[in-house]
Short mmCIF file of C-alpha atoms and ligand atoms in Angstrom, two decimals:
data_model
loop_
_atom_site.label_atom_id
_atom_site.label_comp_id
_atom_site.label_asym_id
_atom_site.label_seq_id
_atom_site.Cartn_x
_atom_site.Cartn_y
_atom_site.Cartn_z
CA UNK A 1 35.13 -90.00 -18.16
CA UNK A 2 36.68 -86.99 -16.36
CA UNK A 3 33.75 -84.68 -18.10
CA UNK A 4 31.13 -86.94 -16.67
CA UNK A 5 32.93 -87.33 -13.29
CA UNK A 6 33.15 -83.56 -12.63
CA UNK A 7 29.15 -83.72 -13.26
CA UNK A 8 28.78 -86.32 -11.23
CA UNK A 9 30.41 -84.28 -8.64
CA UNK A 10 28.78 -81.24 -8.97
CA UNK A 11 25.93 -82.83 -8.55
CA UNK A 12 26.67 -84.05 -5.82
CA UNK A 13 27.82 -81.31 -4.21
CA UNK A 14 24.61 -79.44 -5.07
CA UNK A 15 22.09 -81.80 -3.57
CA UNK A 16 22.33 -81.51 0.01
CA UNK A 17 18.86 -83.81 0.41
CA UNK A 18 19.23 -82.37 4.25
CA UNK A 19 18.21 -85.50 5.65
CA UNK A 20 17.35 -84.81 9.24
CA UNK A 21 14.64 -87.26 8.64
CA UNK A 22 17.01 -90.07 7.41
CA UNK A 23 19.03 -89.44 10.15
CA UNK A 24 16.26 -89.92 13.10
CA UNK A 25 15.30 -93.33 10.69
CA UNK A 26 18.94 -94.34 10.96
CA UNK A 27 18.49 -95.07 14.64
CA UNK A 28 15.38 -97.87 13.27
CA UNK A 29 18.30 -99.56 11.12
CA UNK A 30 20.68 -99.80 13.61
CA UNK A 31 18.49 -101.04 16.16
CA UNK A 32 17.19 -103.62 13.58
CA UNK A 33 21.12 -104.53 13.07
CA UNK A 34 21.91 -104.36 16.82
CA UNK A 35 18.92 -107.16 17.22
CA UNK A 36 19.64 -109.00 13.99
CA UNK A 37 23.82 -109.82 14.68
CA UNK A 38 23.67 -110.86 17.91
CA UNK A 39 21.71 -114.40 17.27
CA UNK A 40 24.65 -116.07 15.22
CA UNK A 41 26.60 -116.23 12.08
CA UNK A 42 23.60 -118.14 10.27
CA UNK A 43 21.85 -115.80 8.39
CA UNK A 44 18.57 -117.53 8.63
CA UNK A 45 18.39 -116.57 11.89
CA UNK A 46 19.32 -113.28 11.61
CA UNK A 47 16.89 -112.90 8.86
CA UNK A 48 14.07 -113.96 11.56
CA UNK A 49 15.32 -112.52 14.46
CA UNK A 50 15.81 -108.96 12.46
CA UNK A 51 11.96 -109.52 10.89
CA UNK A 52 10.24 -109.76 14.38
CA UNK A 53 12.72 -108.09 16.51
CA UNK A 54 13.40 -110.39 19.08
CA UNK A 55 15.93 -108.78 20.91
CA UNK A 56 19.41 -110.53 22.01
CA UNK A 57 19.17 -109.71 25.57
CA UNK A 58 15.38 -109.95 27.32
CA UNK A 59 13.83 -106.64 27.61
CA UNK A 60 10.92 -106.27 29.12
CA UNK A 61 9.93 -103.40 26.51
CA UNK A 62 9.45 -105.98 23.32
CA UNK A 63 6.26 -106.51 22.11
CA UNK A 64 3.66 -108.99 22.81
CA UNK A 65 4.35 -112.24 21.20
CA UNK A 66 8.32 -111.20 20.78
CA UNK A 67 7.16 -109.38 17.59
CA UNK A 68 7.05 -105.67 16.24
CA UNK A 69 6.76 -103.41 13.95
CA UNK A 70 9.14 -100.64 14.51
CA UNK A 71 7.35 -98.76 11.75
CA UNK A 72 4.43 -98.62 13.64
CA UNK A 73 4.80 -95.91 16.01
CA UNK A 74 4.71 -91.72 16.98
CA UNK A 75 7.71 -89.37 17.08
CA UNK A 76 7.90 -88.61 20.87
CA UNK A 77 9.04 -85.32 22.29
CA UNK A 78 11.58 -86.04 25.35
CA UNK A 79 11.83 -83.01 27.19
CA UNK A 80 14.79 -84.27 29.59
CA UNK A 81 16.38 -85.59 26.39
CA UNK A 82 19.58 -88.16 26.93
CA UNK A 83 22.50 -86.77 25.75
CA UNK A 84 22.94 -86.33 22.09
CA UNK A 85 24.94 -88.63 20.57
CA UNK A 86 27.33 -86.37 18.39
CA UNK A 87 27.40 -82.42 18.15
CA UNK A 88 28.02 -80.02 15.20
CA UNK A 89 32.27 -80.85 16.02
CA UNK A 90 31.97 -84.28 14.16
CA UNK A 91 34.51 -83.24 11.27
CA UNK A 92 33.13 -85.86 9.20
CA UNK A 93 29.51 -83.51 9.01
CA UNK A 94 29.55 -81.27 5.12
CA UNK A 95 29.34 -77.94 6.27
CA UNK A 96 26.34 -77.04 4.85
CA UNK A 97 24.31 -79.63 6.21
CA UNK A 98 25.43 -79.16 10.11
CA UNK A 99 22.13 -77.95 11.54
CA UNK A 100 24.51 -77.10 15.07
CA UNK A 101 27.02 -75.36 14.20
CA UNK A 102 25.14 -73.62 11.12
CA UNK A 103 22.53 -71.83 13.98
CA UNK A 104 19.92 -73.39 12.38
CA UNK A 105 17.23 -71.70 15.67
CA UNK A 106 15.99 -75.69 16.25
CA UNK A 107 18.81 -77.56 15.50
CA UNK A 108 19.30 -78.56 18.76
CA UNK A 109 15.40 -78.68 19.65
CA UNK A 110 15.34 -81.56 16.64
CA UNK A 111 17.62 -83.78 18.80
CA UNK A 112 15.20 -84.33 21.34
CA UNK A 113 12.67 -86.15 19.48
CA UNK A 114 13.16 -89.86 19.53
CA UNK A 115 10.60 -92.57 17.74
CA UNK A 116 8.33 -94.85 19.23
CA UNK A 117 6.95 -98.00 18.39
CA UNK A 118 3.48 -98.47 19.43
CA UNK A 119 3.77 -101.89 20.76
CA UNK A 120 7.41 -101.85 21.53
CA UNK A 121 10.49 -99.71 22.73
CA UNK A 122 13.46 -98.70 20.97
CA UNK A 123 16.71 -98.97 23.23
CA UNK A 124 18.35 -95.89 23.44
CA UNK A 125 21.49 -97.13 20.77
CA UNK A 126 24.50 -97.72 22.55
CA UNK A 127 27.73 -97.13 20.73
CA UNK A 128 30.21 -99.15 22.67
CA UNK A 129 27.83 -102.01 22.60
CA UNK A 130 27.49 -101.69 18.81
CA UNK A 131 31.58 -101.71 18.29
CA UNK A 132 31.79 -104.56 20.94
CA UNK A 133 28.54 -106.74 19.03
CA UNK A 134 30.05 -106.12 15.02
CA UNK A 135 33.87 -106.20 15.95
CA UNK A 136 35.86 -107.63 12.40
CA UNK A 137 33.00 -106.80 10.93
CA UNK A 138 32.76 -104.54 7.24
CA UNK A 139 29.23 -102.65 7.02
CA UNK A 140 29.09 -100.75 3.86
CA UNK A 141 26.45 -97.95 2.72
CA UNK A 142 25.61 -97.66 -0.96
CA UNK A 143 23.30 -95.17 -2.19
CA UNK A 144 22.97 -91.10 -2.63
CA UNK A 145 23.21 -88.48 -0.16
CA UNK A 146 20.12 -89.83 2.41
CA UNK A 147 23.00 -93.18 2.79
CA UNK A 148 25.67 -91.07 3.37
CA UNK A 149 23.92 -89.11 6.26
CA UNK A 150 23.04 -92.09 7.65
CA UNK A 151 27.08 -93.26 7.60
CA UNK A 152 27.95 -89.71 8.96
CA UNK A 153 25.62 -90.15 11.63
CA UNK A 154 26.88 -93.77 12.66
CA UNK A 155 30.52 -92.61 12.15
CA UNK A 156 29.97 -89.80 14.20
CA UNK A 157 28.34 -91.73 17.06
CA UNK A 158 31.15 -94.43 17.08
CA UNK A 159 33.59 -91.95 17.07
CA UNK A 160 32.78 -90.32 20.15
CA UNK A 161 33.34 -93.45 22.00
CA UNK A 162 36.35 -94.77 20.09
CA UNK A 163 38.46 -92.10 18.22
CA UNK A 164 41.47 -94.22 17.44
CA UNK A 165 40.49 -94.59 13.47
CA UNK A 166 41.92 -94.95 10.19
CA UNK A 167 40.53 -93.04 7.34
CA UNK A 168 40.79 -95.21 3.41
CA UNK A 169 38.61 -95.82 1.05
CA UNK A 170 37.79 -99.76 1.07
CA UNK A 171 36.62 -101.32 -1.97
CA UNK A 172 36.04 -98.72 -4.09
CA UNK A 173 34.91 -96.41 -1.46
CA UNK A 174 34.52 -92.67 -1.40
CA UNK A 175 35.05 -92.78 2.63
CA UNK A 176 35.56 -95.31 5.04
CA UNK A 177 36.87 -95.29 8.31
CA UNK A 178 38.24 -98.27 10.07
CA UNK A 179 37.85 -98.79 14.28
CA UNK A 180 41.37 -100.15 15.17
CA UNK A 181 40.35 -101.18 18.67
CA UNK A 182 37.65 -102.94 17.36
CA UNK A 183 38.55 -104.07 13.93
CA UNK A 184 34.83 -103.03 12.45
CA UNK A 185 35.11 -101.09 9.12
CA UNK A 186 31.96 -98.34 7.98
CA UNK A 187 32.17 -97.07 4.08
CA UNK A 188 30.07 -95.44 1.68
CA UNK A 189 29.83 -95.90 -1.91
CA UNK A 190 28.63 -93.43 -3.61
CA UNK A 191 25.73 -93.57 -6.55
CA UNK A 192 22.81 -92.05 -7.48
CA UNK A 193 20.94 -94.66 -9.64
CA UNK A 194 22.92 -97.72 -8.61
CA UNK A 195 23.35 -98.39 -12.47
CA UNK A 196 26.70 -97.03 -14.62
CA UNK A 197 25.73 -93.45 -16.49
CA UNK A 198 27.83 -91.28 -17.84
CA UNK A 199 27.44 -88.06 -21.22
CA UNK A 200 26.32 -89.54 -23.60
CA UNK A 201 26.30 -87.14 -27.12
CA UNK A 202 25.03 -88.27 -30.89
CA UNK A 203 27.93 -89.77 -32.54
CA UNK A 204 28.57 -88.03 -36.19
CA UNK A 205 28.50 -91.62 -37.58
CA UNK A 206 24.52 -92.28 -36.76
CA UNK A 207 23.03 -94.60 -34.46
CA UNK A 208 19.97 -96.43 -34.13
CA UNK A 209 19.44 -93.53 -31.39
CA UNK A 210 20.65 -90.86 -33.65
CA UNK A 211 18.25 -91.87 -36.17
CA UNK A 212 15.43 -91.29 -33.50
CA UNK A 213 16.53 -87.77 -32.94
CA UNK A 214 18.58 -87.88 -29.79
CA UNK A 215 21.57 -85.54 -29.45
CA UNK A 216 22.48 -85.19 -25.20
CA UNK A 217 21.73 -87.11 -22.84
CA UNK A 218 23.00 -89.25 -20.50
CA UNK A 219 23.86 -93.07 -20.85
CA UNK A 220 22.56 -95.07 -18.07
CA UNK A 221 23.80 -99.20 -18.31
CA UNK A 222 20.48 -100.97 -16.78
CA UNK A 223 23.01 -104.41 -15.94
CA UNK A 224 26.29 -102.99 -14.68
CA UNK A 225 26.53 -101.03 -11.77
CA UNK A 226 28.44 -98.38 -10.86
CA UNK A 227 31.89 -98.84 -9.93
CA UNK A 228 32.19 -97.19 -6.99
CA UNK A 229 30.16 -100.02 -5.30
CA UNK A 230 30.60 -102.80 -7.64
CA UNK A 231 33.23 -104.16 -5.16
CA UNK A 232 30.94 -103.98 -2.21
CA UNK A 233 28.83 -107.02 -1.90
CA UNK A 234 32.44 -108.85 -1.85
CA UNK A 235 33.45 -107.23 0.96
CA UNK A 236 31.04 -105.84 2.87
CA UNK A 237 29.30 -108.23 5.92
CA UNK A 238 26.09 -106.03 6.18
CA UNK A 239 25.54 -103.58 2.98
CA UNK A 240 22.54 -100.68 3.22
CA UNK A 241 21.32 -99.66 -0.55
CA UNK A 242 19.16 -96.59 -1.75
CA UNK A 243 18.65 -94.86 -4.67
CA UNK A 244 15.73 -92.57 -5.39
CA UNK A 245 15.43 -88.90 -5.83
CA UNK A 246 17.78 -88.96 -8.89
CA UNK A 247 15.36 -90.96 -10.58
CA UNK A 248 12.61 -87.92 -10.66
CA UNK A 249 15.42 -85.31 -11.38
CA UNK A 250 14.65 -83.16 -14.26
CA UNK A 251 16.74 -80.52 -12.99
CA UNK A 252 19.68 -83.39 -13.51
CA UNK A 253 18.29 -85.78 -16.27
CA UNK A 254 15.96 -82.96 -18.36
CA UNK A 255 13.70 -85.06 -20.06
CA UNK A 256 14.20 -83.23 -23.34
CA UNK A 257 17.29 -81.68 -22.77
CA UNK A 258 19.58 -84.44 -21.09
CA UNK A 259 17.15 -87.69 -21.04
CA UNK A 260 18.24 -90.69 -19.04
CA UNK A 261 18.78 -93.09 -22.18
CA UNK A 262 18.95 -97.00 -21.35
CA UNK A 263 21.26 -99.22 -22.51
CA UNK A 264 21.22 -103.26 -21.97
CA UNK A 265 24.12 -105.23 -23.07
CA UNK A 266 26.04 -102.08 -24.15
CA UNK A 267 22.96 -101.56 -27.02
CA UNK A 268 20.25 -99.03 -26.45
CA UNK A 269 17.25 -100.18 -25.23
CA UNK A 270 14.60 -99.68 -27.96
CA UNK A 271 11.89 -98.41 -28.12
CA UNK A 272 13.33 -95.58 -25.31
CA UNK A 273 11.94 -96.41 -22.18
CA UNK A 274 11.33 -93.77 -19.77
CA UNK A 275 12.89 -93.29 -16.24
CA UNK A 276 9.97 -95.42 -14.21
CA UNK A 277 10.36 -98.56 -16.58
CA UNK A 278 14.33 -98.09 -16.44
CA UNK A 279 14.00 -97.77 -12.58
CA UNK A 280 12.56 -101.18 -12.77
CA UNK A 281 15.00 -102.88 -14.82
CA UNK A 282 17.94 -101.29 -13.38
CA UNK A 283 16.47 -102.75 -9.91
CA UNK A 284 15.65 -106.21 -11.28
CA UNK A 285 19.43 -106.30 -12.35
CA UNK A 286 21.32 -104.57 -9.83
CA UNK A 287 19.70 -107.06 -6.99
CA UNK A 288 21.11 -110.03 -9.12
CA UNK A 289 24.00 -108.48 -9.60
CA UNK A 290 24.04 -108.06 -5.29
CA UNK A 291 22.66 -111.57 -4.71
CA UNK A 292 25.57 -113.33 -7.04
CA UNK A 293 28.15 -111.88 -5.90
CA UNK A 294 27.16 -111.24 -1.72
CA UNK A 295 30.01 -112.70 1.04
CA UNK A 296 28.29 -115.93 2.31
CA UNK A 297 25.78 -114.99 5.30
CA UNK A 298 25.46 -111.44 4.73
CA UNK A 299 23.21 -108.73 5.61
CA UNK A 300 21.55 -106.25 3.09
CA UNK A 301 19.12 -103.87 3.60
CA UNK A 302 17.19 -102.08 0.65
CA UNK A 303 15.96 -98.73 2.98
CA UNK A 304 13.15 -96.84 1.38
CA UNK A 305 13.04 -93.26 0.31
CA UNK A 306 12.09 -90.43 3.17
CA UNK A 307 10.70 -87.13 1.90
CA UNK A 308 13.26 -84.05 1.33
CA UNK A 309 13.43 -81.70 4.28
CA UNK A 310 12.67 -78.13 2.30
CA UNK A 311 9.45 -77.07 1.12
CA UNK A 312 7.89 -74.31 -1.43
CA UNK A 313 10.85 -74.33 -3.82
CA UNK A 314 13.40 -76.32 -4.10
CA UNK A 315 16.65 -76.40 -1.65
CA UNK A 316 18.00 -73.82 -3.85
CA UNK A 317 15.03 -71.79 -5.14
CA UNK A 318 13.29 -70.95 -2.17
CA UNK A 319 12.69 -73.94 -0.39
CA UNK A 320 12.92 -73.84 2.98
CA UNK A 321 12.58 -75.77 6.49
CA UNK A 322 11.61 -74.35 8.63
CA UNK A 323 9.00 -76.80 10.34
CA UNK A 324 9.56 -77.07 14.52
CA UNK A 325 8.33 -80.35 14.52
CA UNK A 326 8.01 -83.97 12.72
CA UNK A 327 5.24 -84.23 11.08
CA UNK A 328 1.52 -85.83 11.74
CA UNK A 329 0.69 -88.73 9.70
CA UNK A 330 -2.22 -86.78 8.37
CA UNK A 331 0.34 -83.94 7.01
CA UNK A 332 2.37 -86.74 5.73
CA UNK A 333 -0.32 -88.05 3.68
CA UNK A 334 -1.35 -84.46 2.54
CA UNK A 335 1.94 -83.70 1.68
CA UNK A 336 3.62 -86.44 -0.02
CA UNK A 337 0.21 -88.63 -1.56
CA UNK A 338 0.75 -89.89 -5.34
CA UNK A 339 -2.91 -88.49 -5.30
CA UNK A 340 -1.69 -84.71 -4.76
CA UNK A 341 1.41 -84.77 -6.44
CA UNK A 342 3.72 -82.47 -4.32
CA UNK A 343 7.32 -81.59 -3.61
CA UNK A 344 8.03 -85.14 -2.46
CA UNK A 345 6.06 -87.26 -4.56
CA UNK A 346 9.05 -89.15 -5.95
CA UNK A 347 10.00 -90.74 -2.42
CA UNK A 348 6.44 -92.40 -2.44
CA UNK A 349 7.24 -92.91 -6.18
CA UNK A 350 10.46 -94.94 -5.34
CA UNK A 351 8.82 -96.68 -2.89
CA UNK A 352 6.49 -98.30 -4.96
CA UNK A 353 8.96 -99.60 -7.66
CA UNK A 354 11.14 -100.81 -4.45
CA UNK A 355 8.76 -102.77 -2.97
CA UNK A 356 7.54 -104.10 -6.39
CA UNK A 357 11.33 -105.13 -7.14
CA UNK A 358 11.77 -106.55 -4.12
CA UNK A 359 8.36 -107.96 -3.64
CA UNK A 360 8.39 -111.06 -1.26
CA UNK A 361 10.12 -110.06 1.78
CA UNK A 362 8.60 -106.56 2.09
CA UNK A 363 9.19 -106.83 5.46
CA UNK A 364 7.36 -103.91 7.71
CA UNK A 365 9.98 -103.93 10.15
CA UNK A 366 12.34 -101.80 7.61
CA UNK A 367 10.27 -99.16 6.75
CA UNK A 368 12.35 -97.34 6.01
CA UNK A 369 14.84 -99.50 4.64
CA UNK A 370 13.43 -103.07 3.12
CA UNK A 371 15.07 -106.42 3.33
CA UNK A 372 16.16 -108.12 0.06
CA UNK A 373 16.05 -111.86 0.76
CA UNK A 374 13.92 -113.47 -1.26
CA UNK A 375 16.30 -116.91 -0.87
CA UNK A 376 16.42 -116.71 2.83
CA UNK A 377 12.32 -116.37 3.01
CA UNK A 378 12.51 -119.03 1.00
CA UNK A 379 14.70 -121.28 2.71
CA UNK A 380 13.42 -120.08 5.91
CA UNK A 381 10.14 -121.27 5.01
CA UNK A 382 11.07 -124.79 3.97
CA UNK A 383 12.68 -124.97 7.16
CA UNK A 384 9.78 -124.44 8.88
CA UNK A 385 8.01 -126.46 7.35
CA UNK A 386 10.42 -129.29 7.44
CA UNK A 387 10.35 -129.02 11.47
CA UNK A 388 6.64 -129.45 11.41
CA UNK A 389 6.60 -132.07 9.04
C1 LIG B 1 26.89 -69.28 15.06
O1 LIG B 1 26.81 -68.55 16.27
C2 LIG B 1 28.06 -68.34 16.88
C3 LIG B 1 27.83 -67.70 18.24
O2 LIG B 1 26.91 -66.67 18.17
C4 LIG B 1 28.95 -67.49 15.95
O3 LIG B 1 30.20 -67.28 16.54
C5 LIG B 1 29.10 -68.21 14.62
O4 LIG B 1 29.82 -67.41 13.70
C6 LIG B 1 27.76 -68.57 14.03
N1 LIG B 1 27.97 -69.42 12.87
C7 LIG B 1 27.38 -69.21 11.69
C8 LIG B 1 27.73 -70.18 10.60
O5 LIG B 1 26.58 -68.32 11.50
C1 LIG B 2 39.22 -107.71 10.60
O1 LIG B 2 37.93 -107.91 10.05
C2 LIG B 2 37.93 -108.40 8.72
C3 LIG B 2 36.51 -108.41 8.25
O2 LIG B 2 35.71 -109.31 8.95
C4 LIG B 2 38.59 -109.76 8.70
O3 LIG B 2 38.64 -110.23 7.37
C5 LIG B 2 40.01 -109.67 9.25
O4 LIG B 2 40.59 -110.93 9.32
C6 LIG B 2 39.97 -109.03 10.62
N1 LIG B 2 41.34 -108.79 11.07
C7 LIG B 2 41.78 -109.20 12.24
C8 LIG B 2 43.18 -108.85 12.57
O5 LIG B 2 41.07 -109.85 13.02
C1 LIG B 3 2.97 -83.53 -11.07
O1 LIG B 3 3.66 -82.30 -10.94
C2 LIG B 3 4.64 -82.05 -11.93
C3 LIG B 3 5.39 -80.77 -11.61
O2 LIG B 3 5.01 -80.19 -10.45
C4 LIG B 3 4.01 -82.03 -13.30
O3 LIG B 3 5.01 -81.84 -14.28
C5 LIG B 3 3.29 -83.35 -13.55
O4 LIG B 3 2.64 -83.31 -14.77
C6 LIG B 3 2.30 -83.64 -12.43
N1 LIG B 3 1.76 -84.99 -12.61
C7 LIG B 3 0.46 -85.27 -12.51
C8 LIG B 3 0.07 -86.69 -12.69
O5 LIG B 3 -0.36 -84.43 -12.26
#
């Protein structure tokens, strides 16, 4: 354990996916959460107020018809910019990835671009409103390193307005900080690939994978996750997943050197299955494993992958970013199309095995970010139909 922990960490600690993109995108989730809460406890309504939007309070922004897609939209330049929500202070920031206080020449430029729907508005997010709305409330963030910036980012905008916090790590958290005055705990549980993995090396004995050859690698169980989140759904009243870029790793799982190897009820799966086909399983199981054991009326978001931030090498072989601006959606589709097979390819990659795992309730709104509510769709739709009926 402790020689596949300090790997784990390392790992970690190498990948800073800078995720200035992820962290723009985290304003779309909260919104969505500020506008899904509000309604009531009953998570059928939440689930339909959070799918079209329909705002709390009136605003005369919202869409036609009460409905839109938040996806749907431009990044907008402000040049009298509000005030940014957090600077390069927020302690809770990794050094290497604070744009501010690192002199990066645009960081602050990069603050005063804000997203916007085509047929709608985004409300500027309001961070005593948010601790007010999700008081006694537990909102956990499971995932890799494009979750955590997203909790950073939230921490570090609720902090500013209420500093009186307390700093443990609730269910099996790596960090989670809980607003006394307003009883609402934030975590994040970290994991790459959702799924257990750990060394694994030949045993001397043999094996069934032995016999086929293997030496290294890496064990990855496809039906138990990984304990730093397995206590999550339990506790948690809203819970934000992602996994991704670990999943088209070689530098991390070489496919020769240190292959991803699947297990499924603590036997191998055989034939080996590559990473794409374990993705899959380890998605079909892992949102069981969520639905079975999720607190009654719960929240969870499945957000979708958003491409890295460096280009022309990787973050630590050259890559760069040095880009002034968000991109165009024609440079988006040049740069990160399955078709040409570029730096990012495996965020469009993850995408697709997301949205196949998750396949009813693809729900535009969250882009990034899906729902996972297959049962409330469900139920919501007998509902319906029951009132017509
Ligand atoms: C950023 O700039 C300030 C002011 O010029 C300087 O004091 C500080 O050392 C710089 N920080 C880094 C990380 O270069
Ligand atoms: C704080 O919030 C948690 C989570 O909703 C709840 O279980 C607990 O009872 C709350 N505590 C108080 C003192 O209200
Ligand atoms: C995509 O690019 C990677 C490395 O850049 C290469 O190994 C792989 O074979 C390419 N895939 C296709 C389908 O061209």
């Amino acid at each position: 354990m402790a020689a596949r922990d300090g790997h784990h960490h390392n790992h970690v600690k190498k990948i800073p996916l800078f995720p200035l993109l992820s962290l723009l995108c985290f304003a779309s989730i909260f919104l969505v959460l500020s506008l899904s809460r509000k309604t009531s406890s009953n998570p059928l309504l939440s689930h339909q107020s959070f799918q079209f939007g329909q705002s709390p309070v009136p605003d005369p922004n919202v869409a036609l018809g009460g409905s839109c897609d938040y996806s749907d939209g431009a990044w907008i330049y402000d040049h009298q910019p509000r005030s940014a929500r957090y600077d390069g202070s927020c302690k809770e920031i990794f050094k290497g990835w604070n744009c501010i206080s690192n002199n990066k020449s645009n960081g602050w430029e990069l603050t005063k671009w804000r997203w916007k729907p085509r047929r709608c508005d985004l409300p500027l997010f309001d961070p005593v409103y948010f601790l007010e709305k999700y008081r006694n409330t537990n909102i956990g963030f499971v995932g890799d390193s494009l979750n955590r910036n997203m909790f950073i980012s939230l921490f570090c905008t609720l902090k500013r307005v209420s500093s009186e916090v307390k700093k443990w790590r609730p269910a099996g958290a790596d960090r989670g900080f809980t607003f006394l005055n307003y009883n609402l705990t934030i975590a994040y549980h970290r994991t790459n690939l959702l799924a257990r993995y750990g060394r694994w090396s030949a045993n001397a004995n043999g094996g069934v994978l032995e016999s086929l050859g293997f030496k290294e690698g890496f064990r990855l169980d496809v039906d138990v996750p990984e304990g730093t989140w397995a206590g999550a759904p339990a506790f948690h009243d809203i819970l934000i997943f992602n996994t991704g870029h670990w999943w088209w790793a070689p530098s991390k799982f070489d496919p020769v050197k240190s292959p991803m190897l699947f297990f499924k009820k603590d036997h191998p799966v055989i034939p080996p299955i590559p990473p794409d086909v374990g993705l899959d399983m380890v998605l079909k199981h892992m949102v069981l494993f969520i639905k079975k054991n999720l607190r009654p009326g719960a929240i969870k978001f499945f957000r979708t992958q958003s491409p890295r931030h460096f280009e022309g090498g990787d973050w630590n072989q050259g890559g760069t970013c040095q880009r002034l601006q968000p991109l165009s959606p024609e440079q988006v589709e040049g740069l990160f199309s399955l078709k040409n097979n570029g730096t990012n390819v495996e965020a469009r990659l993850v995408n697709c095995h997301l949205k196949k795992a998750l396949k009813r309730p693809v729900l535009k709104t969250l882009e990034p970010g899906l729902s996972m509510q297959p049962d409330l769709t469900k139920k919501r739709k007998k509902k319906e139909r029951k009132k017509k009926g």
